[in-house]
Short mmCIF file of C-alpha atoms in Angstrom, two decimals:
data_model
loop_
_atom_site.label_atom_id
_atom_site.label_comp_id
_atom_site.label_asym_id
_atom_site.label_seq_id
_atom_site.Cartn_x
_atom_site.Cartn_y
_atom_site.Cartn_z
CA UNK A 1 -43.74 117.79 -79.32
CA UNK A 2 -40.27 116.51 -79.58
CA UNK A 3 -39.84 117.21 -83.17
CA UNK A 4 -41.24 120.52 -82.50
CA UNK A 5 -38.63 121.33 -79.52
CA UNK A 6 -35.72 119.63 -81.20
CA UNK A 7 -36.81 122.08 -84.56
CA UNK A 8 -36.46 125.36 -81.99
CA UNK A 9 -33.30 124.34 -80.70
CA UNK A 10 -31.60 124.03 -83.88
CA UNK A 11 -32.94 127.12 -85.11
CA UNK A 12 -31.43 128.75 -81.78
CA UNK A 13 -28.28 127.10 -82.49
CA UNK A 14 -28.05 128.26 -86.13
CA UNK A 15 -29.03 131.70 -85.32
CA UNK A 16 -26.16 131.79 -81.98
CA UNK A 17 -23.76 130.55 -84.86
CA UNK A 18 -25.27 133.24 -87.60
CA UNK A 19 -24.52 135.72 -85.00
CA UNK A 20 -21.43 134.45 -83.63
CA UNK A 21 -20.35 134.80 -87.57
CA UNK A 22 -21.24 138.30 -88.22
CA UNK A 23 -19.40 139.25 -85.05
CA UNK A 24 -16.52 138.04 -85.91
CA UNK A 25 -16.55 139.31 -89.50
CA UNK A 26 -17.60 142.91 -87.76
CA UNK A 27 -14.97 142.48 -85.57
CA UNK A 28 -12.36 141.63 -88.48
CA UNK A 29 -13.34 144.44 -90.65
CA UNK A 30 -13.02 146.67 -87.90
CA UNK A 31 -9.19 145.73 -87.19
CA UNK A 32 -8.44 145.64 -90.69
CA UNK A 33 -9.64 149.50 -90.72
CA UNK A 34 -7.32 149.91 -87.82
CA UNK A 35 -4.09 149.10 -90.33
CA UNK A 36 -3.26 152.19 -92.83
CA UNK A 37 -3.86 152.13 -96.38
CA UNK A 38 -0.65 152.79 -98.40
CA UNK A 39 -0.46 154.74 -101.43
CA UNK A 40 3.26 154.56 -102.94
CA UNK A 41 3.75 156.69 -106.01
CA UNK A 42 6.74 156.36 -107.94
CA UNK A 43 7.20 159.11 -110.73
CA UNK A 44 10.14 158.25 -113.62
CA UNK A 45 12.93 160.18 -114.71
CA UNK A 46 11.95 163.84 -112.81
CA UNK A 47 14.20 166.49 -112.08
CA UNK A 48 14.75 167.29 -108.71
CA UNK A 49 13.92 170.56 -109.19
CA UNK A 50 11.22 170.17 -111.10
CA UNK A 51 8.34 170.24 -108.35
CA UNK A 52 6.83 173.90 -107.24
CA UNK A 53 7.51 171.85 -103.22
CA UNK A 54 10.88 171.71 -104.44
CA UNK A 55 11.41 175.41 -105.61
CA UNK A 56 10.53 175.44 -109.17
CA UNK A 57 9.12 178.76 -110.49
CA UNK A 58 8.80 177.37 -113.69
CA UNK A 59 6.60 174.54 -113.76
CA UNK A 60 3.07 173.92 -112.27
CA UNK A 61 2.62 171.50 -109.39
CA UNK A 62 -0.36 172.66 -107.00
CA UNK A 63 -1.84 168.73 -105.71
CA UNK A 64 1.83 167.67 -104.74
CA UNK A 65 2.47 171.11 -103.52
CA UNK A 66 -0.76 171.20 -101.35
CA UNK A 67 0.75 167.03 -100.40
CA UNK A 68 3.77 168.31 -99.25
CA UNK A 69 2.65 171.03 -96.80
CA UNK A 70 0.40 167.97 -95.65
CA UNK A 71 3.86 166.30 -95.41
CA UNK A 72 7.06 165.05 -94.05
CA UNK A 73 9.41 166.63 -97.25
CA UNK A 74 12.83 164.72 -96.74
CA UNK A 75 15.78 166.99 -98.28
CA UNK A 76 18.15 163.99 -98.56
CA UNK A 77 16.03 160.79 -99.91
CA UNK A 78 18.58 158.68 -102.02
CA UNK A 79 17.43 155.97 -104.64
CA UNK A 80 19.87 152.75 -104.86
CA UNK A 81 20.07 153.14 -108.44
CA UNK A 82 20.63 155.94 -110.50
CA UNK A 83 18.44 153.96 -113.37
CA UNK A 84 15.11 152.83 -113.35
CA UNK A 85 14.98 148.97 -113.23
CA UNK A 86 17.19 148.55 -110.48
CA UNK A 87 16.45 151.38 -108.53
CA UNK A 88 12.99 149.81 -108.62
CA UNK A 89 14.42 146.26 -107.51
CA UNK A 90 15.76 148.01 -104.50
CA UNK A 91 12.23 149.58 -103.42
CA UNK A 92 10.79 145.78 -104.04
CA UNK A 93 13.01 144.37 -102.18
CA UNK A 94 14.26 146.29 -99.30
CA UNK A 95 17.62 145.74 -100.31
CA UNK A 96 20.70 146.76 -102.49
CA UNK A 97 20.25 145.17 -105.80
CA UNK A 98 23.63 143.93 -106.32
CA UNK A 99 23.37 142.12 -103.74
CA UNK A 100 21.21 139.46 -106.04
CA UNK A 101 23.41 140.32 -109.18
CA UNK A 102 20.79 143.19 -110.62
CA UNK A 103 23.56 145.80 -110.96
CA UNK A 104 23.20 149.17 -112.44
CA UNK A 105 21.78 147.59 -116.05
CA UNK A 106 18.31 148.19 -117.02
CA UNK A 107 16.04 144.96 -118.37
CA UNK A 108 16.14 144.11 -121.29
CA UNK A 109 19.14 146.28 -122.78
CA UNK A 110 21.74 146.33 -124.79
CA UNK A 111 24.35 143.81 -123.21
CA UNK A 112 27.20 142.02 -123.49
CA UNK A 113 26.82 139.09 -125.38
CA UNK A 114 27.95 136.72 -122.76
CA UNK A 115 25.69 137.84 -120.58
CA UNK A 116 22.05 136.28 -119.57
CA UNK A 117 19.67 137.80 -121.85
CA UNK A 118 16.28 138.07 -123.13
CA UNK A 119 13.79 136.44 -121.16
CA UNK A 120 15.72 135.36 -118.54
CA UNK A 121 16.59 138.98 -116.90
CA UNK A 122 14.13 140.08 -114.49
CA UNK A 123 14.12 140.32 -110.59
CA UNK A 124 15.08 137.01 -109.71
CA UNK A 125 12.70 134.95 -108.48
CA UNK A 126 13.97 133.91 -105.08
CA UNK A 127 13.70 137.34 -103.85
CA UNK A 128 10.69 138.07 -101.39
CA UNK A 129 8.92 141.00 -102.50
CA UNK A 130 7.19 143.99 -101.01
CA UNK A 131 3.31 143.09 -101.78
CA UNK A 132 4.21 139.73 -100.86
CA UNK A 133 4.56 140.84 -97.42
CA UNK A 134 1.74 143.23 -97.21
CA UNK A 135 -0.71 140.10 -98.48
CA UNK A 136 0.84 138.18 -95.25
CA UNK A 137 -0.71 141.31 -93.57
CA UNK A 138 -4.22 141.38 -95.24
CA UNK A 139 -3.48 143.78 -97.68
CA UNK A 140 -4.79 144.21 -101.26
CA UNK A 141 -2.09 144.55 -103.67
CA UNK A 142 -2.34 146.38 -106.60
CA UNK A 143 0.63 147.52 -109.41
CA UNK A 144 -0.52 150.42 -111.64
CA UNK A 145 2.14 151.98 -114.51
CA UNK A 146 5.16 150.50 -115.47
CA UNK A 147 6.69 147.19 -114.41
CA UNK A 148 9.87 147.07 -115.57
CA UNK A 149 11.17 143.77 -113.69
CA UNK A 150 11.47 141.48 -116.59
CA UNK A 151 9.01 140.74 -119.62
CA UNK A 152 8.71 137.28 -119.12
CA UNK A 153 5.34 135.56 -117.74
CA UNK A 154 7.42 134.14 -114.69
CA UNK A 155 8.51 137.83 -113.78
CA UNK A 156 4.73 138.99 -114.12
CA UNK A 157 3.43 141.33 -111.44
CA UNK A 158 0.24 138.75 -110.57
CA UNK A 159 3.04 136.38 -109.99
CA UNK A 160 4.90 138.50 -107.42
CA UNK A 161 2.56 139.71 -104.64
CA UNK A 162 0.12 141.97 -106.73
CA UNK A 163 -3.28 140.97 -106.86
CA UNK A 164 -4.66 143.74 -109.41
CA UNK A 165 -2.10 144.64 -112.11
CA UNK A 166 -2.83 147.56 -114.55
CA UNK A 167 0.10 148.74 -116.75
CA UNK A 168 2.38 147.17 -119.37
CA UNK A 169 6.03 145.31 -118.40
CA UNK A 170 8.18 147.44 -119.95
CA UNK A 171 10.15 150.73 -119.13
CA UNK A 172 9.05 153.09 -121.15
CA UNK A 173 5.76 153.58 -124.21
CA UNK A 174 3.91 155.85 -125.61
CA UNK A 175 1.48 157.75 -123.60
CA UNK A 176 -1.25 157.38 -125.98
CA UNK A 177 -2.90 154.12 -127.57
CA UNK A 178 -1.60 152.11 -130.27
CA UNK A 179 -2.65 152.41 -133.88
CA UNK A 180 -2.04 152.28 -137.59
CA UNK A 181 -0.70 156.13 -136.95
CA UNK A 182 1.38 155.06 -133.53
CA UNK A 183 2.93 151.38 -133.83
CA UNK A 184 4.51 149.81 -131.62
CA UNK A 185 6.98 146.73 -132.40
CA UNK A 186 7.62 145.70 -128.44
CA UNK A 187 5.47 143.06 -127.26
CA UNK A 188 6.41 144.61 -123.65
CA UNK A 189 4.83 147.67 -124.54
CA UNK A 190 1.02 146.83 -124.34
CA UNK A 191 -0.96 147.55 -121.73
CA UNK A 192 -1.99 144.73 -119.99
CA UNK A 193 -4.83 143.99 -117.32
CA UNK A 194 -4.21 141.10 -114.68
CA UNK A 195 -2.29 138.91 -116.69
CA UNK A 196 -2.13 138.64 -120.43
CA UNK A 197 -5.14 140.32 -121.07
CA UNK A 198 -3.85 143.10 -123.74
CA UNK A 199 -5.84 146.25 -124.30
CA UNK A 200 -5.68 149.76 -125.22
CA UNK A 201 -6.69 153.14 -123.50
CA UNK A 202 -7.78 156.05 -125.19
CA UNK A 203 -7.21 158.50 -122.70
CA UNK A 204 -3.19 159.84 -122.08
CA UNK A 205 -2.15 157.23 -120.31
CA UNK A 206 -0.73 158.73 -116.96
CA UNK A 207 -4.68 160.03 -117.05
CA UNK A 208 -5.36 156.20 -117.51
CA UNK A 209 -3.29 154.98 -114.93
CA UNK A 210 -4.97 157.42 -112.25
CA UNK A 211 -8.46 156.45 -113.16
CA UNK A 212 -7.27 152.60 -112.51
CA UNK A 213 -6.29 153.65 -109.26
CA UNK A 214 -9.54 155.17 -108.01
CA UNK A 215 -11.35 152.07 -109.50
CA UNK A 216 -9.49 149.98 -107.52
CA UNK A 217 -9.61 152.63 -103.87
CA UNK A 218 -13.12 152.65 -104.07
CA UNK A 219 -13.55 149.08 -104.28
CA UNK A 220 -11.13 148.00 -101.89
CA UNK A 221 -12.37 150.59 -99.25
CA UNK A 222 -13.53 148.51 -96.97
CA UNK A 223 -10.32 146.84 -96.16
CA UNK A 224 -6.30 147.72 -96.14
CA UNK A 225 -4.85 147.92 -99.43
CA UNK A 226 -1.22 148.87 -100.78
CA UNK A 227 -1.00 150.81 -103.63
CA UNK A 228 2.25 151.00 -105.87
CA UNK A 229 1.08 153.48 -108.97
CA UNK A 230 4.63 153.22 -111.31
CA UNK A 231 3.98 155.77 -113.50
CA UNK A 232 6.08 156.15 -116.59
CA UNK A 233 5.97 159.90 -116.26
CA UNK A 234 7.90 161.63 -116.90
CA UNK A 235 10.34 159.26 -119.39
CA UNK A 236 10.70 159.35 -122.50
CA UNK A 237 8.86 159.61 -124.92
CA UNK A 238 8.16 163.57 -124.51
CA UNK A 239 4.57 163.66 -125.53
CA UNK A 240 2.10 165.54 -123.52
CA UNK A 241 -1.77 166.52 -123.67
CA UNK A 242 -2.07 169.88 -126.19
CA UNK A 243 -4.54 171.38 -123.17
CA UNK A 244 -1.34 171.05 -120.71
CA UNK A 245 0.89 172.25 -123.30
CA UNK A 246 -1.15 175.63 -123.51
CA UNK A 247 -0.40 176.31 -120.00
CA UNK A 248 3.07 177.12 -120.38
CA UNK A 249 3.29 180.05 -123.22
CA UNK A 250 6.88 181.43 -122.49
CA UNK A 251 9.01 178.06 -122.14
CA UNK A 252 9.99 176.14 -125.93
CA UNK A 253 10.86 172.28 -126.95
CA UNK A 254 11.69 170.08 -124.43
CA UNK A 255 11.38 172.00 -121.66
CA UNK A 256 7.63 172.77 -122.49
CA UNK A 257 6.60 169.48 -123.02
CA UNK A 258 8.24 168.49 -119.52
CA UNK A 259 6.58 171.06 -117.86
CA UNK A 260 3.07 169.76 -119.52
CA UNK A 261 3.46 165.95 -118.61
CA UNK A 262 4.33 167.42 -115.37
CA UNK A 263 1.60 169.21 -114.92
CA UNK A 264 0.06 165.97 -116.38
CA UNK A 265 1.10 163.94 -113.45
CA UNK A 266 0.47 166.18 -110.77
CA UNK A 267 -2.79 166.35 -112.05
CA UNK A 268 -3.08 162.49 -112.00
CA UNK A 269 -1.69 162.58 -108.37
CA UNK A 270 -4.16 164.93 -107.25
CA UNK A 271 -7.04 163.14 -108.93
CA UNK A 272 -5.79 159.87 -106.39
CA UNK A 273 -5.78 161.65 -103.50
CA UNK A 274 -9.48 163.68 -104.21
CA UNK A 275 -10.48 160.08 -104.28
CA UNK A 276 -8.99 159.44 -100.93
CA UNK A 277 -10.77 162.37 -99.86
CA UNK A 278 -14.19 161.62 -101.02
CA UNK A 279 -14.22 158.31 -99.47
CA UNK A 280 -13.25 159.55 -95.80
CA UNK A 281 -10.38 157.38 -95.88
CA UNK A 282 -7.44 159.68 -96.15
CA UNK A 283 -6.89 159.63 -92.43
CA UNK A 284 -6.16 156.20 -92.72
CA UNK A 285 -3.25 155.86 -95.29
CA UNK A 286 -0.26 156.95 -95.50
CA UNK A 287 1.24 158.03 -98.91
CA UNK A 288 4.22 158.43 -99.87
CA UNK A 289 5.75 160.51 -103.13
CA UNK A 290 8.71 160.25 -104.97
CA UNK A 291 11.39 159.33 -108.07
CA UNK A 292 12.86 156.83 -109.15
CA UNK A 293 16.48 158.41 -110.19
CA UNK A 294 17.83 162.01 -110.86
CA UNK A 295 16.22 163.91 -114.14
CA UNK A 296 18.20 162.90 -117.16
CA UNK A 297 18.49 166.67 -118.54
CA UNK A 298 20.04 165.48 -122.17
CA UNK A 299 16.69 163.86 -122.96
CA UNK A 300 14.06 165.03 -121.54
CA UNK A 301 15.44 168.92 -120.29
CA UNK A 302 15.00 168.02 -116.68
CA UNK A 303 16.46 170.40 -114.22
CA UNK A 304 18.43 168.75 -111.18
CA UNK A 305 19.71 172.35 -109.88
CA UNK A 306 21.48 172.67 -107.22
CA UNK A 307 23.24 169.22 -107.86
CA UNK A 308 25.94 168.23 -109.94
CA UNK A 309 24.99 165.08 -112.83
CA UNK A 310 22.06 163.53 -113.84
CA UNK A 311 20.33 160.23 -114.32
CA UNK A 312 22.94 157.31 -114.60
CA UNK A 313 25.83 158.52 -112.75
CA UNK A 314 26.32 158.84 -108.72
CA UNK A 315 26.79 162.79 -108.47
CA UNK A 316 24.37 163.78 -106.28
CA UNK A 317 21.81 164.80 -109.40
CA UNK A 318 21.78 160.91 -110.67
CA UNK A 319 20.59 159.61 -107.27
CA UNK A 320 19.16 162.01 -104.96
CA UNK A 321 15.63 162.53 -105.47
CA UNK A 322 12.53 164.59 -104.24
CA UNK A 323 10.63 162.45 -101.32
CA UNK A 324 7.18 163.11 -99.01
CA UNK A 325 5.75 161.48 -97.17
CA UNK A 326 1.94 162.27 -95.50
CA UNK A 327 -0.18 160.25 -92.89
CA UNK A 328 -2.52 162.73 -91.39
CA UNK A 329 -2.72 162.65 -87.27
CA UNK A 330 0.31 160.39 -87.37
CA UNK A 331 3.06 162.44 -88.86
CA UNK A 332 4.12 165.94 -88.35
CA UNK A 333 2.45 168.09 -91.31
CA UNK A 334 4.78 170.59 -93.18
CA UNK A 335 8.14 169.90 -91.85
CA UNK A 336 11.59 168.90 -93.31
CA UNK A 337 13.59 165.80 -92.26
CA UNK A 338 17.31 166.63 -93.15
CA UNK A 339 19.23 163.29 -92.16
CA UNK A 340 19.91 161.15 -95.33
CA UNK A 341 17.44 158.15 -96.18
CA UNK A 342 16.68 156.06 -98.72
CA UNK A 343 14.08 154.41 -100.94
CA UNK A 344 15.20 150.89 -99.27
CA UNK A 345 13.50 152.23 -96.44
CA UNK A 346 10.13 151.66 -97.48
CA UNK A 347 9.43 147.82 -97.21
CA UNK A 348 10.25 147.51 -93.70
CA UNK A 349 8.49 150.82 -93.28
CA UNK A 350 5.04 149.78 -94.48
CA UNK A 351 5.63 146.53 -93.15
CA UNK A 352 5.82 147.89 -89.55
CA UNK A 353 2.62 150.14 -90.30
CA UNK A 354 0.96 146.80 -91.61
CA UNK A 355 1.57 145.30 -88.33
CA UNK A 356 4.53 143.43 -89.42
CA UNK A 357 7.52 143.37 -87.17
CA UNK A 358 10.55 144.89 -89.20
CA UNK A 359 13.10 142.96 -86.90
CA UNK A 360 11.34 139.53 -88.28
CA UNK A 361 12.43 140.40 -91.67
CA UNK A 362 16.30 138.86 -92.36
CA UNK A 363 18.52 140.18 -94.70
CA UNK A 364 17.47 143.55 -96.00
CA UNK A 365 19.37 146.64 -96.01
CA UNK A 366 16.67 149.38 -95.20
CA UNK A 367 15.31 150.25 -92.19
CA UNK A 368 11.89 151.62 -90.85
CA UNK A 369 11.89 154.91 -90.90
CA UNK A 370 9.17 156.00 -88.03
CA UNK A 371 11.23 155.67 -84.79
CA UNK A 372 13.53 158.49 -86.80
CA UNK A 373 10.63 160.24 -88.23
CA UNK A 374 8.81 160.71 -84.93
CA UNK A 375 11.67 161.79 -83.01
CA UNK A 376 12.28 158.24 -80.86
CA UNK A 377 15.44 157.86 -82.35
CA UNK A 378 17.95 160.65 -83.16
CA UNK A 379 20.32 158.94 -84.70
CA UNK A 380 21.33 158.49 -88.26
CA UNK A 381 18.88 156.06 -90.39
CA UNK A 382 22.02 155.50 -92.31
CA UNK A 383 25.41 156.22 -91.61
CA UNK A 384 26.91 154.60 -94.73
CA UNK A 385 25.16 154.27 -98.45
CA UNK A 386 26.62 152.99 -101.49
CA UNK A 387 26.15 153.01 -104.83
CA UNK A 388 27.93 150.40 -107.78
CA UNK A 389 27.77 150.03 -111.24
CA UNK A 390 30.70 147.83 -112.60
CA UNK A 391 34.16 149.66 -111.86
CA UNK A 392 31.70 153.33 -110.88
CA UNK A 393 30.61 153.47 -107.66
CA UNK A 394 30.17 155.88 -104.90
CA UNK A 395 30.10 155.71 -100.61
CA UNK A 396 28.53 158.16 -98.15
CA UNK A 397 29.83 157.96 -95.34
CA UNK A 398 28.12 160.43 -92.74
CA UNK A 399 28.50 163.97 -94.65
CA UNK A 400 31.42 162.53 -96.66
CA UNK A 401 30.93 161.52 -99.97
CA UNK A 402 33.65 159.37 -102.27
CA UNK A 403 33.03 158.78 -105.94
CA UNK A 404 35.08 155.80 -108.09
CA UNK A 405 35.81 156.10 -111.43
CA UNK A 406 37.30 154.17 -114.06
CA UNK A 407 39.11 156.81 -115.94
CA UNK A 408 40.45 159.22 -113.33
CA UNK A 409 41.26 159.27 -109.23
CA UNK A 410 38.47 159.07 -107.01
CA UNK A 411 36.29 162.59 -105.69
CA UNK A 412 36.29 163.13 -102.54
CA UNK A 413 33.28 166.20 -101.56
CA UNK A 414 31.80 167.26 -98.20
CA UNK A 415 27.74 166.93 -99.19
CA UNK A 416 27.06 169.40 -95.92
CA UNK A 417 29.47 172.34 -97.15
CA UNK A 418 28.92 171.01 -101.09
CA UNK A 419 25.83 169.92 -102.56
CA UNK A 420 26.86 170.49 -105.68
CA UNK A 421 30.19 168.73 -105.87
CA UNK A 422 32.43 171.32 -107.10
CA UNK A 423 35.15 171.31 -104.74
CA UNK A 424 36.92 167.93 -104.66
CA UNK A 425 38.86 167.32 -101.10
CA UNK A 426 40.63 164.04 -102.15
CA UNK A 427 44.13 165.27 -102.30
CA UNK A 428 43.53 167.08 -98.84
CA UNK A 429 42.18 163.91 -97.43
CA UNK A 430 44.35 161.26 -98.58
CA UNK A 431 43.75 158.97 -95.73
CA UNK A 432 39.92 159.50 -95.32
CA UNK A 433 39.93 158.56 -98.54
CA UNK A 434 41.72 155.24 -97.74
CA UNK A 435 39.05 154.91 -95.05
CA UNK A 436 36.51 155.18 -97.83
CA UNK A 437 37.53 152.35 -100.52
CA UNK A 438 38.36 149.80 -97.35
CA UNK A 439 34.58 150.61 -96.92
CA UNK A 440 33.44 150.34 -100.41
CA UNK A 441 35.70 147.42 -101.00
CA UNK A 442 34.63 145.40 -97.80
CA UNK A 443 30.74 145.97 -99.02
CA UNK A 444 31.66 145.07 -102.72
CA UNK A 445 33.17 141.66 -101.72
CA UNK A 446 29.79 140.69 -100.77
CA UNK A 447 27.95 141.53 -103.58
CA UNK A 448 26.99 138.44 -106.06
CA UNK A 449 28.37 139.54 -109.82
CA UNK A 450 26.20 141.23 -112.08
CA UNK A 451 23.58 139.27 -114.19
CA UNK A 452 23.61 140.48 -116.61
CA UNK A 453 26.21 143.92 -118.24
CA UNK A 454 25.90 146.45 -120.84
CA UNK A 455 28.18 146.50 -123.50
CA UNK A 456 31.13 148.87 -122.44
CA UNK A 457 31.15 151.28 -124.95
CA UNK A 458 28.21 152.83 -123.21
CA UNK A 459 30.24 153.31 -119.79
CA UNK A 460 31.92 155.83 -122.04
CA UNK A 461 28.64 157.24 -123.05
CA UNK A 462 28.28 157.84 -118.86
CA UNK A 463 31.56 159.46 -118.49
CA UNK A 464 30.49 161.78 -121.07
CA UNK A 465 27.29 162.89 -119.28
CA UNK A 466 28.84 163.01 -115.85
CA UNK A 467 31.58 166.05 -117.33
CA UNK A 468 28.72 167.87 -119.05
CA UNK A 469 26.47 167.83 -116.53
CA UNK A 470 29.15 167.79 -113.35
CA UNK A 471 28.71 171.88 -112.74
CA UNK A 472 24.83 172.12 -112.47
CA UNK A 473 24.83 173.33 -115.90
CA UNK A 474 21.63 171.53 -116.22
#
């Protein structure tokens, strides 16, 4: 009888604790509903007025339109870079890149020879990155696209936060597989999934990179995930799919082929969110749109109209960039946020969302955007951005904007009366622009010296670009 009794209350005890146990794991998957999803996609080398949200008559963009009358469109987002790599490090890190020596230079390039090279440039490794502080949240992490943060295995995305990588290290490839008829001679190039496992996709790859994405949504449903899809789109190399190219009979060369890729990755975007959609989880995550540096319209005929420049210099065209941002029930749909922000902004914005505290992260440079967003705060996110590459470099300071050069006096333009940067007010403002370099300077003097440095004959390459492109003749 005792046997019997002591039998029942061990069964009662293992079914309390069975219970007890399924409970708690309800009761964790329902909280970890409760944070957002976050769906960060990063397009490469767009013009800024190559989006139908952004006025483009030409070129066919109906998902991101449709996303941006869902969204928060901001009409002054700013990238820290106007390259890809370190613009990039910047959005990892929530802070300016030069700050940790990963100036204006792309990795790996053509540098100096006294420079570090090879295998040893990449995002240095005592920086905390964004999915590393999502996973402190509960978050799946998962890279999709291009990498671009050094080739080596210690700079590997698996090694950095992500817990799904899909994509291939370098910054730019081919968009469609690798064969006897399409070689390719950079070990950086292949596409890789999770770490070192090398394969290759026979669908156009920003096509390939989408489909990864709604593998990975639909099996991560259940609980919060961060999504950072890098696509390579549109860079360099212009190759598009025929079908897309068919769409646009009246444009010719470049220009066509942009519009098709275009057209390619809006398609890809819109196949992510349908995804969203059909699982009943859009509700729940916020996404968030944009580029990673102005259009550079000598190689791939992107259009940056109205501003001045283009991709690698700090007029207005190299480093302000389209942005939306869309979290249904939580942000205002179809409206326009005019004050200037930029893509350091982000970690401590999905870290607050997470259900981080933004205050408990030290020494970054952006800050969360929501308080501004929502109306709390009226203020300024920023009253003061800069921008540095070697002797270049640029400062906005409220609605005043001074450019450094190494060839000629500084630039001095009003971005609220001139968003295109014709008229120059330096010699009209001689001691504003004082005020300006004691600000740049002061800033610069606590920047750690660059890594790594291209060789300078290509600094006159850049001046060359900024006075073609300077008038919006793009």
């Amino acid at each position: 009888m005792k046997s019997i009794l002591g039998k029942m209350i061990k069964i009662k005890h293992a079914l309390k604790v069975m219970l007890f146990s399924m409970l708690l794991s309800w009761c964790v998957s329902t909280l970890a509903q409760k944070q957002p999803n976050i769906v960060f996609i990063l397009a490469d080398d767009a013009g800024y007025a190559d989006f139908g949200f952004q006025g483009s008559s030409e070129f066919k963009t109906p998902h991101l339109d449709q996303l941006a009358s869902q969204s928060i469109r901001f009409s002054q987002a700013y990238v820290s870079a106007a390259v890809c790599g370190p613009s990039r490090a910047g959005i990892l890190t929530g802070k300016y890149q030069q700050r940790f020596g990963y100036e204006e230079n792309n990795v790996p390039g053509y540098m100096s020879a006294s420079a570090t090279t090879g295998d040893e440039m990449g995002l240095p490794l005592d920086q905390k990155l964004l999915p590393e502080y999502l996973k402190e949240q509960g978050y799946k992490t998962a890279l999709f696209g291009k990498w671009h943060m050094g080739n080596a295995d210690k700079f590997h995305p698996t090694k950095r936060g992500f817990d799904t990588f899909y994509g291939f290290r370098g910054g730019a490839r081919s968009y469609y597989e690798f064969n006897e008829n399409n070689k390719n001679n950079r070990q950086e190039d292949r596409l890789e999934r999770g770490f070192g496992n090398f394969e290759e996709s026979k669908l156009y790859l920003t096509d390939a990179l989408a489909e990864a994405t709604t593998d990975f949504i639909e099996k991560n449903q259940k609980q919060p995930f961060f999504v950072y899809l890098s696509f390579n789109a549109v860079h360099t190399p212009m190759e598009a799919r025929p079908d897309d190219l068919k769409q646009f009979p009246n444009l010719k060369g470049k220009r066509k082929t942009l519009a098709a890729m275009t057209l390619g990755l809006d398609r890809a975007c819109g196949n992510v969110l349908a995804k969203l959609d059909e699982l009943g989880v859009r509700e729940n995550t916020l996404i968030v749109f944009t580029n990673d540096n102005g259009g550079p319209s000598g190689t791939n005929a992107s259009s940056n109209k109205p501003l001045g420049g283009t991709k690698a210099n700090h007029l207005e065209g190299g480093i302000r960039v389209p942005f939306l941002m869309s979290w249904p029930k939580q942000l205002k749909e179809n409206t326009v946020y005019d004050y200037p922000i930029s893509t350091l902004d982000l970690l401590p914005t999905f870290y607050q969302i997470a259900g981080g505290n933004e205050k408990n992260i030290n020494d970054i440079d952006g800050v969360n955007l929501l308080p501004f967003i929502s109306g709390k705060n009226e203020a300024r996110p920023h009253e003061t951005l800069f921008w540095k590459k070697e002797v270049r470099g640029a400062i906005r300071y409220k609605d005043w904007k001074l450019i450094r050069y190494p060839d000629r006096p500084a630039e001095l333009y009003n971005l609220a009366q001139d968003i295109s940067e014709v008229n120059n007010l330096a010699s009209s403002n001689p001691e504003l622009v004082k005020e300006l370099y004691k600000r740049f300077f002061q800033w610069e003097i606590g920047l750690e010296r660059p890594r790594w440095m291209l060789k300078h004959l290509y600094e006159a390459k850049a001046i060359e670009r900024i006075d073609t492109y300077r008038n919006t003749t793009n």
